[in-house]
Short mmCIF file of C-alpha atoms in Angstrom, two decimals:
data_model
loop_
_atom_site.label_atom_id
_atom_site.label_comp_id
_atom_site.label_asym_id
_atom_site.label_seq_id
_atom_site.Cartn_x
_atom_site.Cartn_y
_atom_site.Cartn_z
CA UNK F 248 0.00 0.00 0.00
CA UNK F 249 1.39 2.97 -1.11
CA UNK F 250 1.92 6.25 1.41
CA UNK F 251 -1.20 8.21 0.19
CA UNK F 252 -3.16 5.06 0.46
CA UNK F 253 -2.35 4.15 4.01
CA UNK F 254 -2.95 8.33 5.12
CA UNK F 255 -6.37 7.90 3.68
CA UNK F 256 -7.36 5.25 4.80
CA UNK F 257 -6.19 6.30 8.42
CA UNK F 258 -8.00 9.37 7.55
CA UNK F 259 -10.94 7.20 7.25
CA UNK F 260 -11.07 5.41 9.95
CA UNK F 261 -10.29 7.89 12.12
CA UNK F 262 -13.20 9.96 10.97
CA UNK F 263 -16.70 9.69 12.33
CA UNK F 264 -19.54 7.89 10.87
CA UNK F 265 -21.06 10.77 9.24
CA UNK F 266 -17.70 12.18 7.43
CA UNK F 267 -17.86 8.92 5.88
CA UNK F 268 -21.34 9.25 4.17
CA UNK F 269 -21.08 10.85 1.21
CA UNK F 270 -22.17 14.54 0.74
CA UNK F 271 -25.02 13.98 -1.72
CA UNK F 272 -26.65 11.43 0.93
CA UNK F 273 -26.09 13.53 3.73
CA UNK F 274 -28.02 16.86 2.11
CA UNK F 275 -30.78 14.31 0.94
CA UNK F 276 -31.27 13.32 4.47
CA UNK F 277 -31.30 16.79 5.86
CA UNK F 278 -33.94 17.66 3.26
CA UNK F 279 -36.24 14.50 4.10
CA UNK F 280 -35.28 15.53 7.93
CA UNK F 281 -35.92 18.91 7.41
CA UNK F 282 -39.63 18.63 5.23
CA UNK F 283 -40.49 16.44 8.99
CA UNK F 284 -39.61 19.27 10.89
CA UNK F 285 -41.30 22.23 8.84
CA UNK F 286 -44.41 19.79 8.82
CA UNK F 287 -44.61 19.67 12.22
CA UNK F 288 -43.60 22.85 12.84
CA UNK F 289 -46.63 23.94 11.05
CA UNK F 290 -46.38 23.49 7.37
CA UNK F 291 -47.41 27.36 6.09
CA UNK F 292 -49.56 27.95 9.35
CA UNK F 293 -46.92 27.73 12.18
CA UNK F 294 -47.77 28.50 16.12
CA UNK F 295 -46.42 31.74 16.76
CA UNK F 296 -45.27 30.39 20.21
CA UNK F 297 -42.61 28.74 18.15
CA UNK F 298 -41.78 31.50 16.24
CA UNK F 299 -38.20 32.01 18.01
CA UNK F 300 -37.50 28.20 17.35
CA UNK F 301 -38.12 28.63 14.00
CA UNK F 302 -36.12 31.84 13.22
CA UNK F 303 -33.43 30.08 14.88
CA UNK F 304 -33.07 27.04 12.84
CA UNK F 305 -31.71 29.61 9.80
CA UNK F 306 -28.72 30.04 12.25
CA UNK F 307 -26.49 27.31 10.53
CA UNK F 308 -26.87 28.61 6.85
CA UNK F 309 -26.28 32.15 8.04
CA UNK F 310 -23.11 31.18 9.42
CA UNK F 311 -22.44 29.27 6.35
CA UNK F 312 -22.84 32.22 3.89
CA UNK F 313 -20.72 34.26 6.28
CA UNK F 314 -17.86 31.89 5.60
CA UNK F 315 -18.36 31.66 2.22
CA UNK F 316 -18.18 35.49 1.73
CA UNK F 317 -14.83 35.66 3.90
CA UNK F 318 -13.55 32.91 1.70
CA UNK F 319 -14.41 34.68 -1.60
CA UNK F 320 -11.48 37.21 -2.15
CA UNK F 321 -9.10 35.04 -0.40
CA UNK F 322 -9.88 32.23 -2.61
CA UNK F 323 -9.99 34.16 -6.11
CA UNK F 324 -6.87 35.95 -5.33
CA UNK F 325 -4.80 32.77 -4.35
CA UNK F 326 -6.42 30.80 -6.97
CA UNK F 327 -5.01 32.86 -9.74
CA UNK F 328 -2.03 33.13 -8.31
CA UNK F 329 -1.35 29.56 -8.30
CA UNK F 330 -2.58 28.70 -11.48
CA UNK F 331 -0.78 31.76 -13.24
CA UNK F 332 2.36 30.19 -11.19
CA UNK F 333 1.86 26.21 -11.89
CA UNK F 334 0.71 26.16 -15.19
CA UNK F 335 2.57 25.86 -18.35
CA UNK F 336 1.14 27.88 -21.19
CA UNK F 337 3.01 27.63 -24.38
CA UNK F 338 3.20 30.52 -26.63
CA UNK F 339 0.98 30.09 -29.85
CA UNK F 340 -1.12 27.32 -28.87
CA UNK F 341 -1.86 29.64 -25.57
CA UNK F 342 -3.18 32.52 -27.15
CA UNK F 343 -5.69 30.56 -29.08
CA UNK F 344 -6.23 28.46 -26.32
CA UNK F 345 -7.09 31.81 -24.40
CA UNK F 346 -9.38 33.28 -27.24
CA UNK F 347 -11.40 29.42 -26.94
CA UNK F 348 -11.40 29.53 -23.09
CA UNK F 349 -12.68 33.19 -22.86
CA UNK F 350 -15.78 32.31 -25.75
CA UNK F 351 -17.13 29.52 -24.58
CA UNK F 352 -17.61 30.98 -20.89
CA UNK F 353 -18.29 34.35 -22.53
CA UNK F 354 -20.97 31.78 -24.46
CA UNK F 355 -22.10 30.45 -21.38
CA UNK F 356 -23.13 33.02 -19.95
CA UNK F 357 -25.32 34.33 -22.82
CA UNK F 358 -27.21 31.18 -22.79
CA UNK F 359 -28.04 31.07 -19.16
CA UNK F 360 -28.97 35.12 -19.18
CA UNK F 361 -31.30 34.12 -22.64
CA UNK F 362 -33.00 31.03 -20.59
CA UNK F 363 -33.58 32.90 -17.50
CA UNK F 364 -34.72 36.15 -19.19
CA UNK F 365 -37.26 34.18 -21.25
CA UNK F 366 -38.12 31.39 -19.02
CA UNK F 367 -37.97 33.54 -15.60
CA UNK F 368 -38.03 31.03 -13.07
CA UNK F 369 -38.04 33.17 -10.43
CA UNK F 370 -41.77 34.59 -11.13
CA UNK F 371 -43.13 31.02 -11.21
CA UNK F 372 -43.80 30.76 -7.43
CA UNK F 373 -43.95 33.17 -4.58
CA UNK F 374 -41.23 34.09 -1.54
CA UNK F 375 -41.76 36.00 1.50
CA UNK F 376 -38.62 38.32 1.69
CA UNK F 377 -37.72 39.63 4.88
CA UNK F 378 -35.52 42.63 3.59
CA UNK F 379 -36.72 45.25 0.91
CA UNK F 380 -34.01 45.48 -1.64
CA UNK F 381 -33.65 48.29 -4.20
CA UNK F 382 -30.87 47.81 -6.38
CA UNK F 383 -29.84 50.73 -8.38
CA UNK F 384 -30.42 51.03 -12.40
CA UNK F 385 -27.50 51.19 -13.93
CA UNK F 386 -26.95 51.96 -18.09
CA UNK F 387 -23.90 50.50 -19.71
CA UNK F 388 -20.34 52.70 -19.12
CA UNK F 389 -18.06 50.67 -20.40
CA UNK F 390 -15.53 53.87 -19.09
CA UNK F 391 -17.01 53.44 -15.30
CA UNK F 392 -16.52 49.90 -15.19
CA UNK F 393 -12.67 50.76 -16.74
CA UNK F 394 -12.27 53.32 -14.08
CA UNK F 395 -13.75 50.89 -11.30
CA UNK F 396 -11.46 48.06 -12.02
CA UNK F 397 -8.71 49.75 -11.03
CA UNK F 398 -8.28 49.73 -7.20
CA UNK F 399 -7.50 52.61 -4.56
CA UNK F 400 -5.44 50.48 -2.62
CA UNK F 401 -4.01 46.76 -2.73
CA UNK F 402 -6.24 45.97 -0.24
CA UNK F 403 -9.18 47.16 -1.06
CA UNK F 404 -10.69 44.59 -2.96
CA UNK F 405 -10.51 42.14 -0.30
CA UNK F 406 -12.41 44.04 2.08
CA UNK F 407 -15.15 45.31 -0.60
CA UNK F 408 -15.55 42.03 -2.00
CA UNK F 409 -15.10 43.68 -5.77
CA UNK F 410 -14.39 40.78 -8.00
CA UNK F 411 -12.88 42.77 -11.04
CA UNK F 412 -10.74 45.21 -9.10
CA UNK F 413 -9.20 41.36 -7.22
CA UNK F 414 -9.10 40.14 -10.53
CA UNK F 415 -7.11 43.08 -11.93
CA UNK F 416 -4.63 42.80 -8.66
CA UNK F 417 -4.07 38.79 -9.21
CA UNK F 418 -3.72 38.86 -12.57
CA UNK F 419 -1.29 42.08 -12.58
CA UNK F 420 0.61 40.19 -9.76
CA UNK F 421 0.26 36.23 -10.96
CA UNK F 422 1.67 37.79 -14.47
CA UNK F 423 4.53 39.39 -13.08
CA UNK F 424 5.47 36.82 -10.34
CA UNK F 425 5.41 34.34 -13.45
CA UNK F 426 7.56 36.39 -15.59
CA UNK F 427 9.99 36.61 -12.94
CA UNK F 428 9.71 32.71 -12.93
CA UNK F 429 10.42 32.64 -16.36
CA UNK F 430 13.66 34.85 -16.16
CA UNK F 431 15.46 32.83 -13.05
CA UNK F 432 14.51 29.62 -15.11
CA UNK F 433 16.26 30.68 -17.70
CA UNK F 434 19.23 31.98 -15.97
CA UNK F 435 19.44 28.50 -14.04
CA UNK F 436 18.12 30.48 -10.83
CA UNK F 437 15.69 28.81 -8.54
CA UNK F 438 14.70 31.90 -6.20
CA UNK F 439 11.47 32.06 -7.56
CA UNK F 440 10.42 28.78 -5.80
CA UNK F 441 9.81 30.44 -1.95
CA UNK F 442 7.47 31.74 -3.42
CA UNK F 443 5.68 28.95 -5.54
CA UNK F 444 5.18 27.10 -2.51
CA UNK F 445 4.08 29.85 -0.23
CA UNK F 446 1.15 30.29 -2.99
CA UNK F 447 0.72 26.68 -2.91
CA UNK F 448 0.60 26.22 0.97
CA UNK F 449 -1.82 29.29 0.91
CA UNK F 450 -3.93 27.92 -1.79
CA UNK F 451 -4.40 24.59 -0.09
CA UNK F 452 -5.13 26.09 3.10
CA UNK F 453 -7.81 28.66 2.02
CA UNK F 454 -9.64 25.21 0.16
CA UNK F 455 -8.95 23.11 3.24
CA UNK F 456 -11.21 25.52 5.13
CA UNK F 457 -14.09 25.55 2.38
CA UNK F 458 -13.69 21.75 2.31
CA UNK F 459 -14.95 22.39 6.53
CA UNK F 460 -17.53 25.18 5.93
CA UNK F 461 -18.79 22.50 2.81
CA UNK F 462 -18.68 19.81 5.56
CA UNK F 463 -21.54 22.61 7.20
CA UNK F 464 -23.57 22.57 4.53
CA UNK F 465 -26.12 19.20 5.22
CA UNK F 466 -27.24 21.32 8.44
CA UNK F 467 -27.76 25.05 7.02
CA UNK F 468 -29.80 22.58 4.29
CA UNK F 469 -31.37 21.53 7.02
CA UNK F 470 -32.01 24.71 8.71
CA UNK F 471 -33.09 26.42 6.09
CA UNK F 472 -35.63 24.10 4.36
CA UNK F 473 -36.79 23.17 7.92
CA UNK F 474 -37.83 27.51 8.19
CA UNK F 475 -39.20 27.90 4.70
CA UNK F 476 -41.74 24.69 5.25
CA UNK F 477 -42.80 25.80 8.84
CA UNK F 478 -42.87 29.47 7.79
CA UNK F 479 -44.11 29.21 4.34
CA UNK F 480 -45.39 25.59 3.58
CA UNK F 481 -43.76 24.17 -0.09
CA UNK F 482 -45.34 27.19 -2.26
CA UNK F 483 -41.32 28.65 -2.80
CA UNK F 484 -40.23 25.99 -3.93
CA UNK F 485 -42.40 25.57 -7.03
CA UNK F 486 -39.80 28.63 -8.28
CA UNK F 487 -36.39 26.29 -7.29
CA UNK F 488 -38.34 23.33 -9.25
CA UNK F 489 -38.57 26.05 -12.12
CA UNK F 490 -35.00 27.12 -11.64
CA UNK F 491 -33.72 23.55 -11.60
CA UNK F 492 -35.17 22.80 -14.94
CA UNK F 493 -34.24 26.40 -16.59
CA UNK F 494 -30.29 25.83 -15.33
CA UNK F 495 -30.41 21.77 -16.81
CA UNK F 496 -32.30 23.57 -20.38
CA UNK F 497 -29.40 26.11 -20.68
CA UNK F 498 -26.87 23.14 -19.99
CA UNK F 499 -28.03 21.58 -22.44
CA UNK F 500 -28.01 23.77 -24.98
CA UNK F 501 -24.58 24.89 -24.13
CA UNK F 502 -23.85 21.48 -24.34
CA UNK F 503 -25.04 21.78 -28.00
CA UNK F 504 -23.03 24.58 -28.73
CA UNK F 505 -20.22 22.65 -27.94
CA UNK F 506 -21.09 19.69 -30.12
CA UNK F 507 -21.68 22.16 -32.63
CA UNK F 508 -18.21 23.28 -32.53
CA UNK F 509 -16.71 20.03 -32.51
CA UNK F 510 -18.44 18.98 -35.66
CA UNK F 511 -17.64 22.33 -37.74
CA UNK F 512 -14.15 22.81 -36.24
CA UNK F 513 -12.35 19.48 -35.70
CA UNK F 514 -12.17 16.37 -37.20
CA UNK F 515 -13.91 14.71 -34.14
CA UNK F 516 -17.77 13.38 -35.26
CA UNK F 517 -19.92 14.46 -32.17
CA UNK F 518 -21.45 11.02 -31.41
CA UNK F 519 -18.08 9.94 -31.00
CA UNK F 520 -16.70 12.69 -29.12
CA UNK F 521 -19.78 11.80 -26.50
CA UNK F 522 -19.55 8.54 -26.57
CA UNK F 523 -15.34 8.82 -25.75
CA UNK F 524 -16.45 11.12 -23.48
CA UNK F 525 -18.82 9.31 -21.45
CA UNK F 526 -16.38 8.19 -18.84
CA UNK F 527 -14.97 11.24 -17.96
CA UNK F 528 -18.67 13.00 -18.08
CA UNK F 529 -19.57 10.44 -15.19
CA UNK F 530 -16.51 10.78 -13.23
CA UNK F 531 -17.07 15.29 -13.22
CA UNK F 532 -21.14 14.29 -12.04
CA UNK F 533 -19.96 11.62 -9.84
CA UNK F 534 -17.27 13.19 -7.80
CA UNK F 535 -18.45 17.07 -8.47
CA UNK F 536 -14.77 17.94 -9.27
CA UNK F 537 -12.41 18.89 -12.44
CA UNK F 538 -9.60 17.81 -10.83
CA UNK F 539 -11.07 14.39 -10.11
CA UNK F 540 -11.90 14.03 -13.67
CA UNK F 541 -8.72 15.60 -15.08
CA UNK F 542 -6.83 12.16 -15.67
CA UNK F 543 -10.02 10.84 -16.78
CA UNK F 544 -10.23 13.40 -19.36
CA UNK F 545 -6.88 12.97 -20.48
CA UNK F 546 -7.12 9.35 -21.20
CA UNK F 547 -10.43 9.35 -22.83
CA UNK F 548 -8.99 12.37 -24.99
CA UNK F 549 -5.86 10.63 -26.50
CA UNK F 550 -7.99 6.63 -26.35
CA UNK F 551 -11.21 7.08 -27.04
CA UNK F 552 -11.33 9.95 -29.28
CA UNK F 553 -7.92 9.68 -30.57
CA UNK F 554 -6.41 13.59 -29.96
CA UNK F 555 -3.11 14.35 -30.45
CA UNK F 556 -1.83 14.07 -26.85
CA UNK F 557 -0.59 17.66 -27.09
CA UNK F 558 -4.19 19.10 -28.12
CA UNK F 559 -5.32 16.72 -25.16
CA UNK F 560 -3.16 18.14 -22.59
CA UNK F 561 -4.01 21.77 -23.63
CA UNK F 562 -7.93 21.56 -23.04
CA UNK F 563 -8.29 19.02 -20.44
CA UNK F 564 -4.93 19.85 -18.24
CA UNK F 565 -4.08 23.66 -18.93
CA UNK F 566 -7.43 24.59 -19.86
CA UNK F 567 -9.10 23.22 -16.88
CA UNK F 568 -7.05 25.56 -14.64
CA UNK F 569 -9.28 28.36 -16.12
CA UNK F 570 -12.18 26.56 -17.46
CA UNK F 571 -15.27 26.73 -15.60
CA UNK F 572 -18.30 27.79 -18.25
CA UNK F 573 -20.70 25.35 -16.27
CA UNK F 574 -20.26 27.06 -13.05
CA UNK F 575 -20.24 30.25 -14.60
CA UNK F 576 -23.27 29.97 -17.02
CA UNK F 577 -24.91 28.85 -12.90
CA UNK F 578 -24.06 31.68 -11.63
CA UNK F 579 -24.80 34.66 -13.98
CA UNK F 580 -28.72 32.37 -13.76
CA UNK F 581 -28.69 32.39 -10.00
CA UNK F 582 -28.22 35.99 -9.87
CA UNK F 583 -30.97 36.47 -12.56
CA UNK F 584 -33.17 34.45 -10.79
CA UNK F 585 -32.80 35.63 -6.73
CA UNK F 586 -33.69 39.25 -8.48
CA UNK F 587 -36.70 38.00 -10.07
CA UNK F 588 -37.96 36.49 -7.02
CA UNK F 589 -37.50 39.06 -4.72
CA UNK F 590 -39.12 41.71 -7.72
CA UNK F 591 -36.63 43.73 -8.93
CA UNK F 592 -35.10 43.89 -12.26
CA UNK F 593 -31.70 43.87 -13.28
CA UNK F 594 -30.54 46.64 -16.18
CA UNK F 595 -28.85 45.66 -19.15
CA UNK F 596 -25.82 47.47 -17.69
CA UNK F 597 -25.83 45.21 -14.34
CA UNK F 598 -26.23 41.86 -16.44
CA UNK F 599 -22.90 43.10 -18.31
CA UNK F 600 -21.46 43.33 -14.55
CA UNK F 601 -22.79 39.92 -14.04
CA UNK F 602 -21.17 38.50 -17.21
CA UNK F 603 -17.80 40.09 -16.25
CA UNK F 604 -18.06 38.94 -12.71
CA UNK F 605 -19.14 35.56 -13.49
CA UNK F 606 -16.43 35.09 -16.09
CA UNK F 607 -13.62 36.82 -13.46
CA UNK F 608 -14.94 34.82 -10.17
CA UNK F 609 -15.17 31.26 -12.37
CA UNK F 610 -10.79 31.76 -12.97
CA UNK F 611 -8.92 29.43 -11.30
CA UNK F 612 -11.76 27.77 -9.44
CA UNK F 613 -12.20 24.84 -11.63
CA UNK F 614 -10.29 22.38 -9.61
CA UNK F 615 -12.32 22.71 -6.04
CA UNK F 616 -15.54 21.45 -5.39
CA UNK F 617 -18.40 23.67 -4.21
CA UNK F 618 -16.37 26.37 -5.59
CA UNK F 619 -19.24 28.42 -7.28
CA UNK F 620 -20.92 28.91 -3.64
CA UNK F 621 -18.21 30.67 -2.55
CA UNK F 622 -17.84 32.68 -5.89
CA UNK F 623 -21.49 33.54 -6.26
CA UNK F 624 -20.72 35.94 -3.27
CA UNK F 625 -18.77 37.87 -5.36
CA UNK F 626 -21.70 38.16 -8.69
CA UNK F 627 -24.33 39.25 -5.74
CA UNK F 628 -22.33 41.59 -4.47
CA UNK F 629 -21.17 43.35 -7.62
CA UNK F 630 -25.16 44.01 -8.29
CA UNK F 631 -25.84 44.32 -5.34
CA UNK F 632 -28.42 41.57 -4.51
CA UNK F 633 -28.80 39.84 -0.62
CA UNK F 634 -26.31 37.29 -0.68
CA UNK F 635 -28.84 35.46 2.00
CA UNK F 636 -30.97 34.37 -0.75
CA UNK F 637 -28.22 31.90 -1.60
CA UNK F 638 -29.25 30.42 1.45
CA UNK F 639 -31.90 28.73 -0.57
CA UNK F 640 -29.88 28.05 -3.55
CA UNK F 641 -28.19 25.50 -1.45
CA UNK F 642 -30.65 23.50 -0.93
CA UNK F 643 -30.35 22.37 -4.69
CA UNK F 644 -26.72 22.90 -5.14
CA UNK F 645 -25.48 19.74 -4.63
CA UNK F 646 -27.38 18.71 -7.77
CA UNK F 647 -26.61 21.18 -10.03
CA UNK F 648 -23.13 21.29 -9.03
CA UNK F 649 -22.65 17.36 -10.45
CA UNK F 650 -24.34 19.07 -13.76
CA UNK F 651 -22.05 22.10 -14.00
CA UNK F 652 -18.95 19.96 -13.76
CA UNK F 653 -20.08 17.83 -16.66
CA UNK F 654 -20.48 20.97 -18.69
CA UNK F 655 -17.20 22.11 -17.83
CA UNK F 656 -15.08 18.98 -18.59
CA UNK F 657 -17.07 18.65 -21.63
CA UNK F 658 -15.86 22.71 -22.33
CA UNK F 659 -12.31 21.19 -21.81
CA UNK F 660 -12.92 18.41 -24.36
CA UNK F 661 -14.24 20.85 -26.95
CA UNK F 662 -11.30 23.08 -26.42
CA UNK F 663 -8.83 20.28 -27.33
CA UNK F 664 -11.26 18.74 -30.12
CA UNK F 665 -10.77 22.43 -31.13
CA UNK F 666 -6.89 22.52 -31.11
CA UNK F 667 -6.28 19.21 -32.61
CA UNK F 668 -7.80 20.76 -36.15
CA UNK F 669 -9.63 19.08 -38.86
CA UNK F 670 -6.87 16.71 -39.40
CA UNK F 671 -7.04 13.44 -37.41
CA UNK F 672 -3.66 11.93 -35.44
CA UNK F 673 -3.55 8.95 -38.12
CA UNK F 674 -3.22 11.06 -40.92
CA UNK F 675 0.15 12.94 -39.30
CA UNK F 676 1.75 9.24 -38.84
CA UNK F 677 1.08 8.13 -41.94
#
């Protein structure tokens, strides 16, 4: 048994009974748990002498989304870092890799705007808000977002929670520190390694603690659904049915667009591409995670659908470092949707925000799981919705988070189907 072997399973058995049920079956038997409890708690029509009991069973998920918004800037700004650091981006093949990455999400995002504009799942059932929320018109100034993106101070952005002014600050950093990288490498040097692994140690630590506040999430499921049945019976969740199916419609078709792309751009016939595909689709739903399905996607790439192993490493190992049109394509909807139900209306000018947020918070966040929770705090705040109305997005998160990660390793497939031309591998060996 090899070393990581033996620390897992130690890590295993030394765990408790419920770390070792898996996430999914823990959520699903908060909700079931949680449905008993608003039942009997009154269903719609609850005992006001219980009203305190109630109010208090919210307490979990609002110390949830309080972690997740203190994770948000940390985890952006380390995320970049590390990928800007760790990756290897080769010259040519990176710039066009770069132009692919940025129009599928920009894609993404389009799609999931379109469905929930037309669809508007958040009309379809009805929400008791607790807080009044006007959010501000805005009208498109392509010159005020230019002037906001640039910070007053380093620090700034980490307090405010402003998504393209961190954005602007890790990427001017990660490009720099990298070039730096590039120079000692060349001139045999190997100074630039401090601080590789200081990013790395940070990076791991600041997804260490979202892997706890994740392990939280079963009971602020729990809490929440167990307030929203008592207070309001099931009538709000007739609009998270609605949202469920508008997110898995605009999935789809982006999942279209990218079979689309593959058949007018690559050699690769799209039945094939799926049907090579299917094991590392299953692995993203199954495990919720890019980086669990990286070496998946890999080996399907170069066996199955028979890419050049350099196109295949491009999409599936560099690209997946930036990658994320799933999550991103979620997120732009959720923020649609929370401003629907709660009856305001977001300008054409704030959905641009939330297309540059969602593309900007959806960086580097590819390879941890759950990863689009703590991100979404960023896209509410930049609009300036009540990030407490993710509360109830998490009670269907866990599903559409499998979803999203199948959309985004198939994004990494089409990105090296893309690469590897309308040539196939056979022909170049011939």
């Amino acid at each position: 048994m090899s070393q990581t072997e033996s620390t897992t399973s130690a890590k295993t058995k030394a765990s408790p009974w419920w770390g070792r049920i898996p996430l999914t079956l823990q959520i699903l038997i908060a909700l079931v748990a949680a449905v008993s409890v608003g039942i009997a708690l009154g269903a719609g029509n609850p005992n006001p002498s219980n009203a305190t009991l109630i109010n208090n069973l919210a307490i979990p998920a609002e110390l949830v989304l309080k972690a997740l918004r203190a994770l948000a800037t940390p985890l952006i700004l380390v995320a970049v870092l590390h990928t800007l650091m760790t990756t290897n981006i080769p010259g040519t093949a990176g710039r066009r890799l770069a132009v692919l990455l940025l129009t599928n999400t920009t894609v993404a995002i389009l799609v999931g705007l379109l469905v929930a504009n037309v669809l508007r799942p958040g009309t379809w059932g009805n929400v008791a808000t607790s807080t009044t929320t006007e959010i501000t018109t805005q009208s498109v100034d392509p010159w005020g977002i230019l002037k906001d993106a640039v910070p007053e101070a380093v620090l700034k952005p980490l307090v405010d929670n402003n998504v393209i002014q961190l954005i602007v600050i890790a990427l001017s950093f990660g490009i720099v520190l990298r070039a730096l990288k590039s120079e000692q490498i060349a001139q045999g040097k190997k100074g630039y390694q401090p601080i590789e692994d200081v990013i790395g140690i940070l990076f791991e630590a600041v997804a260490r603690i979202l892997n706890w506040v994740i392990a939280l999430v079963p009971f602020a499921v729990f809490g929440i659904v167990a307030k929203t049945v008592a207070m309001q019976g099931f009538a709000p969740f007739k609009s998270l049915g609605a949202f469920i199916v508008s997110v898995l419609l605009a999935l789809v078709l982006q999942a279209c667009y990218y079979l689309t792309r593959v058949k007018f751009g690559s050699w690769v016939h799209p039945l094939k591409f799926l049907a090579g595909g299917s094991d590392a689709f299953l692995t993203a739903f199954s495990t919720s995670s890019s980086a669990a399905a990286m070496p998946v996607t890999f080996e399907v790439l170069q066996t199955k659908v028979g890419l050049r192993e350099s196109s295949a490493a491009l999409g599936s190992l560099v690209g997946a470092n930036f990658n994320n049109d799933g999550t991103a394509l979620y997120e732009a909807m959720s923020a649609l949707y929370i401003s629907q139900l709660i009856g305001q209306h977001l300008s054409l000018g704030q959905q641009l925000i939330v297309i540059l947020t969602s593309i900007f918070a959806s960086v580097g966040a590819a390879n941890i799981p759950n990863a689009g929770l703590v991100t979404m705090t960023l896209v509410f705040t930049s609009v300036g919705l009540p990030t407490q109305y993710i509360a109830l997005l998490v009670t269907v998160d866990w599903f559409l988070d499998r979803c999203r990660t199948a959309i985004n390793v198939m994004g990494d497939m089409t990105v090296s189907a893309l690469l590897d031309g309308k040539k196939p591998r056979s022909l170049d060996e011939a």
